[in-house]
């Protein structure tokens, strides 16, 4: 069955399970997964702790069970990270099993990447066979932002894996009309919420629509089944929200990023409305670290283009062709159902990323990678099957030429990096396109070579970016793929990875020696996480991050801090200015700093002012 088959033939092919695996298919899949594992695991510890903010929370989780449960930034449980702890749970378990190190922390992320490729293969295979599944899996593995995030300790790796698993469950639910499968999809989305909150909900509209349109059974039954899926989301995410709400606030860490110590407010505020509308905190503006100007072209622009858009034009061409040519097919048609599922994921998430005015970083686009890869795999395979038709050949040629031209434009943004590559890709893709358009149906023995050449010229540019990403070490809260400076370009935010400046305490050996071995509940306190997380990782001591990530949270209050000092639960206060564009400390942090300066005497430790809170000034 192809995109351009007779509608009668299409109508005879409802959603059905895929055929049994053949030997070549198993070998090809194993080769793809092995290559993905090598790509993602090779030199995995080269970036050190990657994002110190999450690395410190992983270390804290290995030291204290309450810190593990809530995702505390420190084992003294002053404040959590600004995301739910699901991704931290996985990394902590690995660190407890193998010992805490950069490699053991990042290993689960790499394995999540392999798992996502495998899940995408089996999902796409159910629609268009193993060839489409292999193309989709390869595209996902070689997407630069995927290689970046599956080797980094941000929550996005687990989010991407869970969303892919949810897509597989939805496909099974649509095939069989099974309530169990749709409940499983809802459960997985709920755990995705515990990974990165409302971003997990972006796939729900597309999933719900395709189930209503394509699943077997009466409409009322399908609506009831969707309600079961919604209930599963609420239960699988709500248990942790209820736990946080019911746990006495005085005996658990403050929920970082929230304004009222509430996980629900964090989801709806800092990680919800503020992200979309830009209210309250760090609007994106023209800063490429925060996505650059919003609009329909954001996914193709400077900061996001080289992360995700290499094959996006081709995916959109394939999507438009697929929707057009399956518009008259029965509602349970297999191909149309898959196209609707993946296009719903891509279009809703892509629109939100494009037009949101709040905090967004280029690496968020990894959540689009499975949908783009699936649409490429399905459309390429179905159009190739229908290459006897002129329309199929012309669309394949257009996908090839468009990909080559767009790759040339993206590569031209870093003209000194592999300068010949952009010309090779452009010339090769454009040369293959007319061959496909004119003779893909009658090439004889050279048919396979032509198909292989088209695929090669389609993926070689993102593959080169991916390999460069794997070979380059980087650290900080805003990693980028490809050559240094490719995403941010020249200016105040580049070249190189963006984010706040490196904490000078990371190289302060005297200060680290002072804290190492200190068994006070908090060996030290410092405003913001930059210094606190670095010192925790260097010393293993518990360091309070006043105000959380950027020092903007109202926790602890001045009164609470004074109580901690009176109870001798904080040994030192480390004072230094927070530099960079994210310096938006709360009045509470300023009040604490002023109070310490008024009542204690500083001592220079390696050039950093340190106040011993156990010795008040006379």
PDB file of N, CA and C in Angstrom, residues 400-489:
ATOM      1  N   UNK A 400      14.426  15.159  -1.608  1.00  0.00           N
ATOM      2  CA  UNK A 400      15.885  15.064  -1.716  1.00  0.00           C
ATOM      3  C   UNK A 400      16.511  16.428  -1.984  1.00  0.00           C
ATOM      4  N   UNK A 401      15.983  17.148  -2.963  1.00  0.00           N
ATOM      5  CA  UNK A 401      16.561  18.445  -3.325  1.00  0.00           C
ATOM      6  C   UNK A 401      16.401  19.455  -2.188  1.00  0.00           C
ATOM      7  N   UNK A 402      15.227  19.478  -1.567  1.00  0.00           N
ATOM      8  CA  UNK A 402      14.991  20.421  -0.475  1.00  0.00           C
ATOM      9  C   UNK A 402      15.930  20.155   0.689  1.00  0.00           C
ATOM     10  N   UNK A 403      16.128  18.887   1.002  1.00  0.00           N
ATOM     11  CA  UNK A 403      17.043  18.538   2.089  1.00  0.00           C
ATOM     12  C   UNK A 403      18.457  19.000   1.785  1.00  0.00           C
ATOM     13  N   UNK A 404      18.909  18.804   0.554  1.00  0.00           N
ATOM     14  CA  UNK A 404      20.249  19.240   0.181  1.00  0.00           C
ATOM     15  C   UNK A 404      20.423  20.739   0.258  1.00  0.00           C
ATOM     16  N   UNK A 405      19.438  21.480  -0.231  1.00  0.00           N
ATOM     17  CA  UNK A 405      19.522  22.945  -0.197  1.00  0.00           C
ATOM     18  C   UNK A 405      19.509  23.447   1.242  1.00  0.00           C
ATOM     19  N   UNK A 406      18.614  22.886   2.057  1.00  0.00           N
ATOM     20  CA  UNK A 406      18.537  23.354   3.439  1.00  0.00           C
ATOM     21  C   UNK A 406      19.798  22.989   4.223  1.00  0.00           C
ATOM     22  N   UNK A 407      20.347  21.808   3.973  1.00  0.00           N
ATOM     23  CA  UNK A 407      21.594  21.427   4.637  1.00  0.00           C
ATOM     24  C   UNK A 407      22.717  22.386   4.256  1.00  0.00           C
ATOM     25  N   UNK A 408      22.751  22.795   2.990  1.00  0.00           N
ATOM     26  CA  UNK A 408      23.759  23.775   2.550  1.00  0.00           C
ATOM     27  C   UNK A 408      23.613  25.070   3.346  1.00  0.00           C
ATOM     28  N   UNK A 409      22.387  25.543   3.525  1.00  0.00           N
ATOM     29  CA  UNK A 409      22.153  26.790   4.263  1.00  0.00           C
ATOM     30  C   UNK A 409      22.592  26.649   5.719  1.00  0.00           C
ATOM     31  N   UNK A 410      22.256  25.529   6.339  1.00  0.00           N
ATOM     32  CA  UNK A 410      22.633  25.327   7.738  1.00  0.00           C
ATOM     33  C   UNK A 410      24.148  25.210   7.886  1.00  0.00           C
ATOM     34  N   UNK A 411      24.785  24.462   7.015  1.00  0.00           N
ATOM     35  CA  UNK A 411      26.238  24.301   7.090  1.00  0.00           C
ATOM     36  C   UNK A 411      26.960  25.612   6.795  1.00  0.00           C
ATOM     37  N   UNK A 412      26.337  26.450   5.989  1.00  0.00           N
ATOM     38  CA  UNK A 412      26.962  27.727   5.646  1.00  0.00           C
ATOM     39  C   UNK A 412      26.987  28.690   6.825  1.00  0.00           C
ATOM     40  N   UNK A 413      26.263  28.368   7.913  1.00  0.00           N
ATOM     41  CA  UNK A 413      26.308  29.204   9.109  1.00  0.00           C
ATOM     42  C   UNK A 413      27.636  29.047   9.853  1.00  0.00           C
ATOM     43  N   UNK A 414      28.346  27.974   9.579  1.00  0.00           N
ATOM     44  CA  UNK A 414      29.701  27.788  10.124  1.00  0.00           C
ATOM     45  C   UNK A 414      30.627  27.514   8.945  1.00  0.00           C
ATOM     46  N   UNK A 415      30.931  28.513   8.149  1.00  0.00           N
ATOM     47  CA  UNK A 415      31.627  28.295   6.875  1.00  0.00           C
ATOM     48  C   UNK A 415      33.038  27.754   7.011  1.00  0.00           C
ATOM     49  N   UNK A 416      33.675  27.931   8.159  1.00  0.00           N
ATOM     50  CA  UNK A 416      35.045  27.434   8.324  1.00  0.00           C
ATOM     51  C   UNK A 416      35.085  25.991   8.801  1.00  0.00           C
ATOM     52  N   UNK A 417      33.930  25.430   9.172  1.00  0.00           N
ATOM     53  CA  UNK A 417      33.875  24.039   9.649  1.00  0.00           C
ATOM     54  C   UNK A 417      33.535  23.121   8.477  1.00  0.00           C
ATOM     55  N   UNK A 418      34.454  22.233   8.111  1.00  0.00           N
ATOM     56  CA  UNK A 418      34.268  21.307   6.988  1.00  0.00           C
ATOM     57  C   UNK A 418      33.653  22.026   5.779  1.00  0.00           C
ATOM     58  N   UNK A 419      34.339  23.010   5.227  1.00  0.00           N
ATOM     59  CA  UNK A 419      33.735  23.841   4.180  1.00  0.00           C
ATOM     60  C   UNK A 419      33.292  23.080   2.940  1.00  0.00           C
ATOM     61  N   UNK A 420      33.945  21.960   2.635  1.00  0.00           N
ATOM     62  CA  UNK A 420      33.567  21.211   1.432  1.00  0.00           C
ATOM     63  C   UNK A 420      32.272  20.433   1.615  1.00  0.00           C
ATOM     64  N   UNK A 421      31.906  20.144   2.865  1.00  0.00           N
ATOM     65  CA  UNK A 421      30.758  19.270   3.107  1.00  0.00           C
ATOM     66  C   UNK A 421      29.468  19.855   2.538  1.00  0.00           C
ATOM     67  N   UNK A 422      29.276  21.164   2.709  1.00  0.00           N
ATOM     68  CA  UNK A 422      28.008  21.732   2.245  1.00  0.00           C
ATOM     69  C   UNK A 422      27.861  21.625   0.731  1.00  0.00           C
ATOM     70  N   UNK A 423      28.978  21.723   0.019  1.00  0.00           N
ATOM     71  CA  UNK A 423      28.914  21.594  -1.440  1.00  0.00           C
ATOM     72  C   UNK A 423      28.678  20.144  -1.850  1.00  0.00           C
ATOM     73  N   UNK A 424      29.296  19.229  -1.145  1.00  0.00           N
ATOM     74  CA  UNK A 424      29.089  17.803  -1.451  1.00  0.00           C
ATOM     75  C   UNK A 424      27.624  17.432  -1.273  1.00  0.00           C
ATOM     76  N   UNK A 425      27.049  17.868  -0.151  1.00  0.00           N
ATOM     77  CA  UNK A 425      25.649  17.548   0.126  1.00  0.00           C
ATOM     78  C   UNK A 425      24.727  18.206  -0.896  1.00  0.00           C
ATOM     79  N   UNK A 426      24.969  19.459  -1.214  1.00  0.00           N
ATOM     80  CA  UNK A 426      24.106  20.179  -2.157  1.00  0.00           C
ATOM     81  C   UNK A 426      24.150  19.550  -3.543  1.00  0.00           C
ATOM     82  N   UNK A 427      25.355  19.350  -4.029  1.00  0.00           N
ATOM     83  CA  UNK A 427      25.502  18.804  -5.391  1.00  0.00           C
ATOM     84  C   UNK A 427      24.958  17.379  -5.451  1.00  0.00           C
ATOM     85  N   UNK A 428      25.291  16.582  -4.450  1.00  0.00           N
ATOM     86  CA  UNK A 428      24.827  15.197  -4.445  1.00  0.00           C
ATOM     87  C   UNK A 428      23.316  15.081  -4.394  1.00  0.00           C
ATOM     88  N   UNK A 429      22.668  15.856  -3.496  1.00  0.00           N
ATOM     89  CA  UNK A 429      21.217  15.770  -3.356  1.00  0.00           C
ATOM     90  C   UNK A 429      20.506  16.249  -4.609  1.00  0.00           C
ATOM     91  N   UNK A 430      21.003  17.340  -5.194  1.00  0.00           N
ATOM     92  CA  UNK A 430      20.375  17.869  -6.400  1.00  0.00           C
ATOM     93  C   UNK A 430      20.604  16.937  -7.592  1.00  0.00           C
ATOM     94  N   UNK A 431      21.756  16.272  -7.625  1.00  0.00           N
ATOM     95  CA  UNK A 431      22.032  15.345  -8.725  1.00  0.00           C
ATOM     96  C   UNK A 431      21.146  14.100  -8.634  1.00  0.00           C
ATOM     97  N   UNK A 432      20.879  13.634  -7.434  1.00  0.00           N
ATOM     98  CA  UNK A 432      20.059  12.435  -7.255  1.00  0.00           C
ATOM     99  C   UNK A 432      18.594  12.721  -7.560  1.00  0.00           C
ATOM    100  N   UNK A 433      18.141  13.947  -7.254  1.00  0.00           N
ATOM    101  CA  UNK A 433      16.723  14.274  -7.367  1.00  0.00           C
ATOM    102  C   UNK A 433      16.152  14.005  -8.758  1.00  0.00           C
ATOM    103  N   UNK A 434      16.757  14.504  -9.856  1.00  0.00           N
ATOM    104  CA  UNK A 434      16.172  14.226 -11.182  1.00  0.00           C
ATOM    105  C   UNK A 434      16.240  12.757 -11.569  1.00  0.00           C
ATOM    106  N   UNK A 435      17.247  12.061 -11.091  1.00  0.00           N
ATOM    107  CA  UNK A 435      17.322  10.624 -11.381  1.00  0.00           C
ATOM    108  C   UNK A 435      16.121   9.919 -10.783  1.00  0.00           C
ATOM    109  N   UNK A 436      15.776  10.284  -9.550  1.00  0.00           N
ATOM    110  CA  UNK A 436      14.599   9.697  -8.905  1.00  0.00           C
ATOM    111  C   UNK A 436      13.337  10.099  -9.652  1.00  0.00           C
ATOM    112  N   UNK A 437      13.236  11.382 -10.010  1.00  0.00           N
ATOM    113  CA  UNK A 437      12.020  11.883 -10.647  1.00  0.00           C
ATOM    114  C   UNK A 437      11.761  11.223 -11.997  1.00  0.00           C
ATOM    115  N   UNK A 438      12.817  10.972 -12.739  1.00  0.00           N
ATOM    116  CA  UNK A 438      12.644  10.469 -14.109  1.00  0.00           C
ATOM    117  C   UNK A 438      12.673   8.947 -14.174  1.00  0.00           C
ATOM    118  N   UNK A 439      13.594   8.352 -13.391  1.00  0.00           N
ATOM    119  CA  UNK A 439      13.812   6.929 -13.628  1.00  0.00           C
ATOM    120  C   UNK A 439      13.851   6.025 -12.427  1.00  0.00           C
ATOM    121  N   UNK A 440      13.318   6.427 -11.287  1.00  0.00           N
ATOM    122  CA  UNK A 440      13.382   5.576 -10.096  1.00  0.00           C
ATOM    123  C   UNK A 440      12.639   4.265 -10.283  1.00  0.00           C
ATOM    124  N   UNK A 441      11.681   4.224 -11.233  1.00  0.00           N
ATOM    125  CA  UNK A 441      10.874   3.021 -11.449  1.00  0.00           C
ATOM    126  C   UNK A 441      11.469   2.091 -12.493  1.00  0.00           C
ATOM    127  N   UNK A 442      12.575   2.497 -13.122  1.00  0.00           N
ATOM    128  CA  UNK A 442      13.121   1.652 -14.190  1.00  0.00           C
ATOM    129  C   UNK A 442      14.637   1.672 -14.220  1.00  0.00           C
ATOM    130  N   UNK A 443      15.234   1.715 -13.048  1.00  0.00           N
ATOM    131  CA  UNK A 443      16.693   1.764 -12.961  1.00  0.00           C
ATOM    132  C   UNK A 443      17.332   0.382 -12.907  1.00  0.00           C
ATOM    133  N   UNK A 444      16.512  -0.630 -12.745  1.00  0.00           N
ATOM    134  CA  UNK A 444      17.056  -1.980 -12.719  1.00  0.00           C
ATOM    135  C   UNK A 444      17.977  -2.205 -11.529  1.00  0.00           C
ATOM    136  N   UNK A 445      19.185  -2.689 -11.853  1.00  0.00           N
ATOM    137  CA  UNK A 445      20.122  -3.030 -10.790  1.00  0.00           C
ATOM    138  C   UNK A 445      20.624  -1.810 -10.018  1.00  0.00           C
ATOM    139  N   UNK A 446      20.505  -0.635 -10.603  1.00  0.00           N
ATOM    140  CA  UNK A 446      21.000   0.568  -9.934  1.00  0.00           C
ATOM    141  C   UNK A 446      19.941   1.211  -9.038  1.00  0.00           C
ATOM    142  N   UNK A 447      18.778   0.593  -8.931  1.00  0.00           N
ATOM    143  CA  UNK A 447      17.715   1.161  -8.097  1.00  0.00           C
ATOM    144  C   UNK A 447      18.168   1.278  -6.648  1.00  0.00           C
ATOM    145  N   UNK A 448      18.733   0.193  -6.119  1.00  0.00           N
ATOM    146  CA  UNK A 448      19.173   0.191  -4.719  1.00  0.00           C
ATOM    147  C   UNK A 448      20.265   1.238  -4.498  1.00  0.00           C
ATOM    148  N   UNK A 449      21.168   1.381  -5.476  1.00  0.00           N
ATOM    149  CA  UNK A 449      22.250   2.358  -5.342  1.00  0.00           C
ATOM    150  C   UNK A 449      21.692   3.780  -5.324  1.00  0.00           C
ATOM    151  N   UNK A 450      20.684   4.029  -6.146  1.00  0.00           N
ATOM    152  CA  UNK A 450      20.075   5.359  -6.171  1.00  0.00           C
ATOM    153  C   UNK A 450      19.396   5.674  -4.839  1.00  0.00           C
ATOM    154  N   UNK A 451      18.653   4.707  -4.327  1.00  0.00           N
ATOM    155  CA  UNK A 451      17.985   4.905  -3.032  1.00  0.00           C
ATOM    156  C   UNK A 451      19.006   5.141  -1.931  1.00  0.00           C
ATOM    157  N   UNK A 452      20.086   4.338  -1.941  1.00  0.00           N
ATOM    158  CA  UNK A 452      21.117   4.495  -0.913  1.00  0.00           C
ATOM    159  C   UNK A 452      21.784   5.860  -1.008  1.00  0.00           C
ATOM    160  N   UNK A 453      22.037   6.332  -2.229  1.00  0.00           N
ATOM    161  CA  UNK A 453      22.665   7.647  -2.406  1.00  0.00           C
ATOM    162  C   UNK A 453      21.759   8.756  -1.885  1.00  0.00           C
ATOM    163  N   UNK A 454      20.466   8.660  -2.190  1.00  0.00           N
ATOM    164  CA  UNK A 454      19.527   9.681  -1.711  1.00  0.00           C
ATOM    165  C   UNK A 454      19.487   9.721  -0.193  1.00  0.00           C
ATOM    166  N   UNK A 455      19.449   8.554   0.433  1.00  0.00           N
ATOM    167  CA  UNK A 455      19.434   8.509   1.893  1.00  0.00           C
ATOM    168  C   UNK A 455      20.744   9.037   2.464  1.00  0.00           C
ATOM    169  N   UNK A 456      21.856   8.687   1.832  1.00  0.00           N
ATOM    170  CA  UNK A 456      23.152   9.132   2.326  1.00  0.00           C
ATOM    171  C   UNK A 456      23.267  10.649   2.284  1.00  0.00           C
ATOM    172  N   UNK A 457      22.910  11.256   1.158  1.00  0.00           N
ATOM    173  CA  UNK A 457      22.998  12.712   1.061  1.00  0.00           C
ATOM    174  C   UNK A 457      21.988  13.405   1.980  1.00  0.00           C
ATOM    175  N   UNK A 458      20.944  12.682   2.368  1.00  0.00           N
ATOM    176  CA  UNK A 458      19.971  13.253   3.283  1.00  0.00           C
ATOM    177  C   UNK A 458      20.443  13.312   4.720  1.00  0.00           C
ATOM    178  N   UNK A 459      21.265  12.343   5.131  1.00  0.00           N
ATOM    179  CA  UNK A 459      21.643  12.267   6.547  1.00  0.00           C
ATOM    180  C   UNK A 459      23.094  12.641   6.820  1.00  0.00           C
ATOM    181  N   UNK A 460      23.911  12.821   5.789  1.00  0.00           N
ATOM    182  CA  UNK A 460      25.337  13.019   6.031  1.00  0.00           C
ATOM    183  C   UNK A 460      25.610  14.326   6.771  1.00  0.00           C
ATOM    184  N   UNK A 461      24.863  15.374   6.477  1.00  0.00           N
ATOM    185  CA  UNK A 461      25.106  16.652   7.151  1.00  0.00           C
ATOM    186  C   UNK A 461      24.743  16.596   8.641  1.00  0.00           C
ATOM    187  N   UNK A 462      23.524  16.160   9.012  1.00  0.00           N
ATOM    188  CA  UNK A 462      23.252  16.031  10.447  1.00  0.00           C
ATOM    189  C   UNK A 462      24.143  15.000  11.125  1.00  0.00           C
ATOM    190  N   UNK A 463      24.547  13.966  10.388  1.00  0.00           N
ATOM    191  CA  UNK A 463      25.456  12.978  10.966  1.00  0.00           C
ATOM    192  C   UNK A 463      26.796  13.612  11.317  1.00  0.00           C
ATOM    193  N   UNK A 464      27.287  14.486  10.449  1.00  0.00           N
ATOM    194  CA  UNK A 464      28.552  15.173  10.735  1.00  0.00           C
ATOM    195  C   UNK A 464      28.418  16.052  11.967  1.00  0.00           C
ATOM    196  N   UNK A 465      27.304  16.765  12.081  1.00  0.00           N
ATOM    197  CA  UNK A 465      27.056  17.583  13.279  1.00  0.00           C
ATOM    198  C   UNK A 465      26.973  16.709  14.523  1.00  0.00           C
ATOM    199  N   UNK A 466      26.343  15.556  14.369  1.00  0.00           N
ATOM    200  CA  UNK A 466      26.205  14.640  15.504  1.00  0.00           C
ATOM    201  C   UNK A 466      27.556  14.125  15.958  1.00  0.00           C
ATOM    202  N   UNK A 467      28.387  13.726  15.035  1.00  0.00           N
ATOM    203  CA  UNK A 467      29.721  13.221  15.396  1.00  0.00           C
ATOM    204  C   UNK A 467      30.534  14.317  16.065  1.00  0.00           C
ATOM    205  N   UNK A 468      30.443  15.543  15.556  1.00  0.00           N
ATOM    206  CA  UNK A 468      31.142  16.651  16.191  1.00  0.00           C
ATOM    207  C   UNK A 468      30.621  16.883  17.611  1.00  0.00           C
ATOM    208  N   UNK A 469      29.314  16.715  17.795  1.00  0.00           N
ATOM    209  CA  UNK A 469      28.718  16.875  19.123  1.00  0.00           C
ATOM    210  C   UNK A 469      29.272  15.851  20.094  1.00  0.00           C
ATOM    211  N   UNK A 470      29.365  14.611  19.646  1.00  0.00           N
ATOM    212  CA  UNK A 470      29.878  13.541  20.495  1.00  0.00           C
ATOM    213  C   UNK A 470      31.351  13.765  20.828  1.00  0.00           C
ATOM    214  N   UNK A 471      32.092  14.312  19.870  1.00  0.00           N
ATOM    215  CA  UNK A 471      33.537  14.488  20.066  1.00  0.00           C
ATOM    216  C   UNK A 471      33.873  15.710  20.914  1.00  0.00           C
ATOM    217  N   UNK A 472      32.923  16.620  21.106  1.00  0.00           N
ATOM    218  CA  UNK A 472      33.209  17.886  21.793  1.00  0.00           C
ATOM    219  C   UNK A 472      32.652  17.862  23.205  1.00  0.00           C
ATOM    220  N   UNK A 473      33.486  18.142  24.179  1.00  0.00           N
ATOM    221  CA  UNK A 473      33.018  18.227  25.565  1.00  0.00           C
ATOM    222  C   UNK A 473      32.454  19.614  25.829  1.00  0.00           C
ATOM    223  N   UNK A 474      31.454  19.671  26.679  1.00  0.00           N
ATOM    224  CA  UNK A 474      30.859  20.944  27.059  1.00  0.00           C
ATOM    225  C   UNK A 474      30.162  20.781  28.397  1.00  0.00           C
ATOM    226  N   UNK A 475      29.852  21.891  29.009  1.00  0.00           N
ATOM    227  CA  UNK A 475      29.210  21.866  30.317  1.00  0.00           C
ATOM    228  C   UNK A 475      28.325  23.088  30.444  1.00  0.00           C
ATOM    229  N   UNK A 476      27.470  23.077  31.454  1.00  0.00           N
ATOM    230  CA  UNK A 476      26.597  24.210  31.703  1.00  0.00           C
ATOM    231  C   UNK A 476      25.145  23.870  31.478  1.00  0.00           C
ATOM    232  N   UNK A 477      24.258  24.782  31.806  1.00  0.00           N
ATOM    233  CA  UNK A 477      22.823  24.508  31.723  1.00  0.00           C
ATOM    234  C   UNK A 477      22.234  24.584  30.319  1.00  0.00           C
ATOM    235  N   UNK A 478      22.972  25.114  29.342  1.00  0.00           N
ATOM    236  CA  UNK A 478      22.409  25.280  27.997  1.00  0.00           C
ATOM    237  C   UNK A 478      23.381  24.704  26.970  1.00  0.00           C
ATOM    238  N   UNK A 479      23.475  23.383  26.868  1.00  0.00           N
ATOM    239  CA  UNK A 479      24.382  22.778  25.890  1.00  0.00           C
ATOM    240  C   UNK A 479      23.836  22.944  24.471  1.00  0.00           C
ATOM    241  N   UNK A 480      24.734  22.895  23.504  1.00  0.00           N
ATOM    242  CA  UNK A 480      24.343  22.991  22.100  1.00  0.00           C
ATOM    243  C   UNK A 480      25.094  21.944  21.300  1.00  0.00           C
ATOM    244  N   UNK A 481      24.504  21.530  20.195  1.00  0.00           N
ATOM    245  CA  UNK A 481      25.147  20.520  19.357  1.00  0.00           C
ATOM    246  C   UNK A 481      25.981  21.177  18.271  1.00  0.00           C
ATOM    247  N   UNK A 482      26.812  20.362  17.623  1.00  0.00           N
ATOM    248  CA  UNK A 482      27.604  20.833  16.503  1.00  0.00           C
ATOM    249  C   UNK A 482      28.825  21.626  16.911  1.00  0.00           C
ATOM    250  N   UNK A 483      29.491  22.272  15.942  1.00  0.00           N
ATOM    251  CA  UNK A 483      30.706  23.047  16.226  1.00  0.00           C
ATOM    252  C   UNK A 483      30.445  24.144  17.241  1.00  0.00           C
ATOM    253  N   UNK A 484      31.442  24.485  18.028  1.00  0.00           N
ATOM    254  CA  UNK A 484      31.312  25.524  19.049  1.00  0.00           C
ATOM    255  C   UNK A 484      30.862  26.828  18.404  1.00  0.00           C
ATOM    256  N   UNK A 485      29.816  27.411  18.982  1.00  0.00           N
ATOM    257  CA  UNK A 485      29.326  28.690  18.492  1.00  0.00           C
ATOM    258  C   UNK A 485      28.337  28.600  17.361  1.00  0.00           C
ATOM    259  N   UNK A 486      28.045  27.377  16.875  1.00  0.00           N
ATOM    260  CA  UNK A 486      27.153  27.252  15.728  1.00  0.00           C
ATOM    261  C   UNK A 486      25.739  27.696  16.067  1.00  0.00           C
ATOM    262  N   UNK A 487      25.287  27.423  17.278  1.00  0.00           N
ATOM    263  CA  UNK A 487      23.909  27.738  17.635  1.00  0.00           C
ATOM    264  C   UNK A 487      23.729  29.198  18.023  1.00  0.00           C
ATOM    265  N   UNK A 488      24.731  29.786  18.701  1.00  0.00           N
ATOM    266  CA  UNK A 488      24.562  31.133  19.229  1.00  0.00           C
ATOM    267  C   UNK A 488      25.245  32.191  18.375  1.00  0.00           C
ATOM    268  N   UNK A 489      26.223  31.763  17.576  1.00  0.00           N
ATOM    269  CA  UNK A 489      26.882  32.718  16.699  1.00  0.00           C
ATOM    270  C   UNK A 489      27.696  33.733  17.454  1.00  0.00           C
TER     271      UNK A 489
END
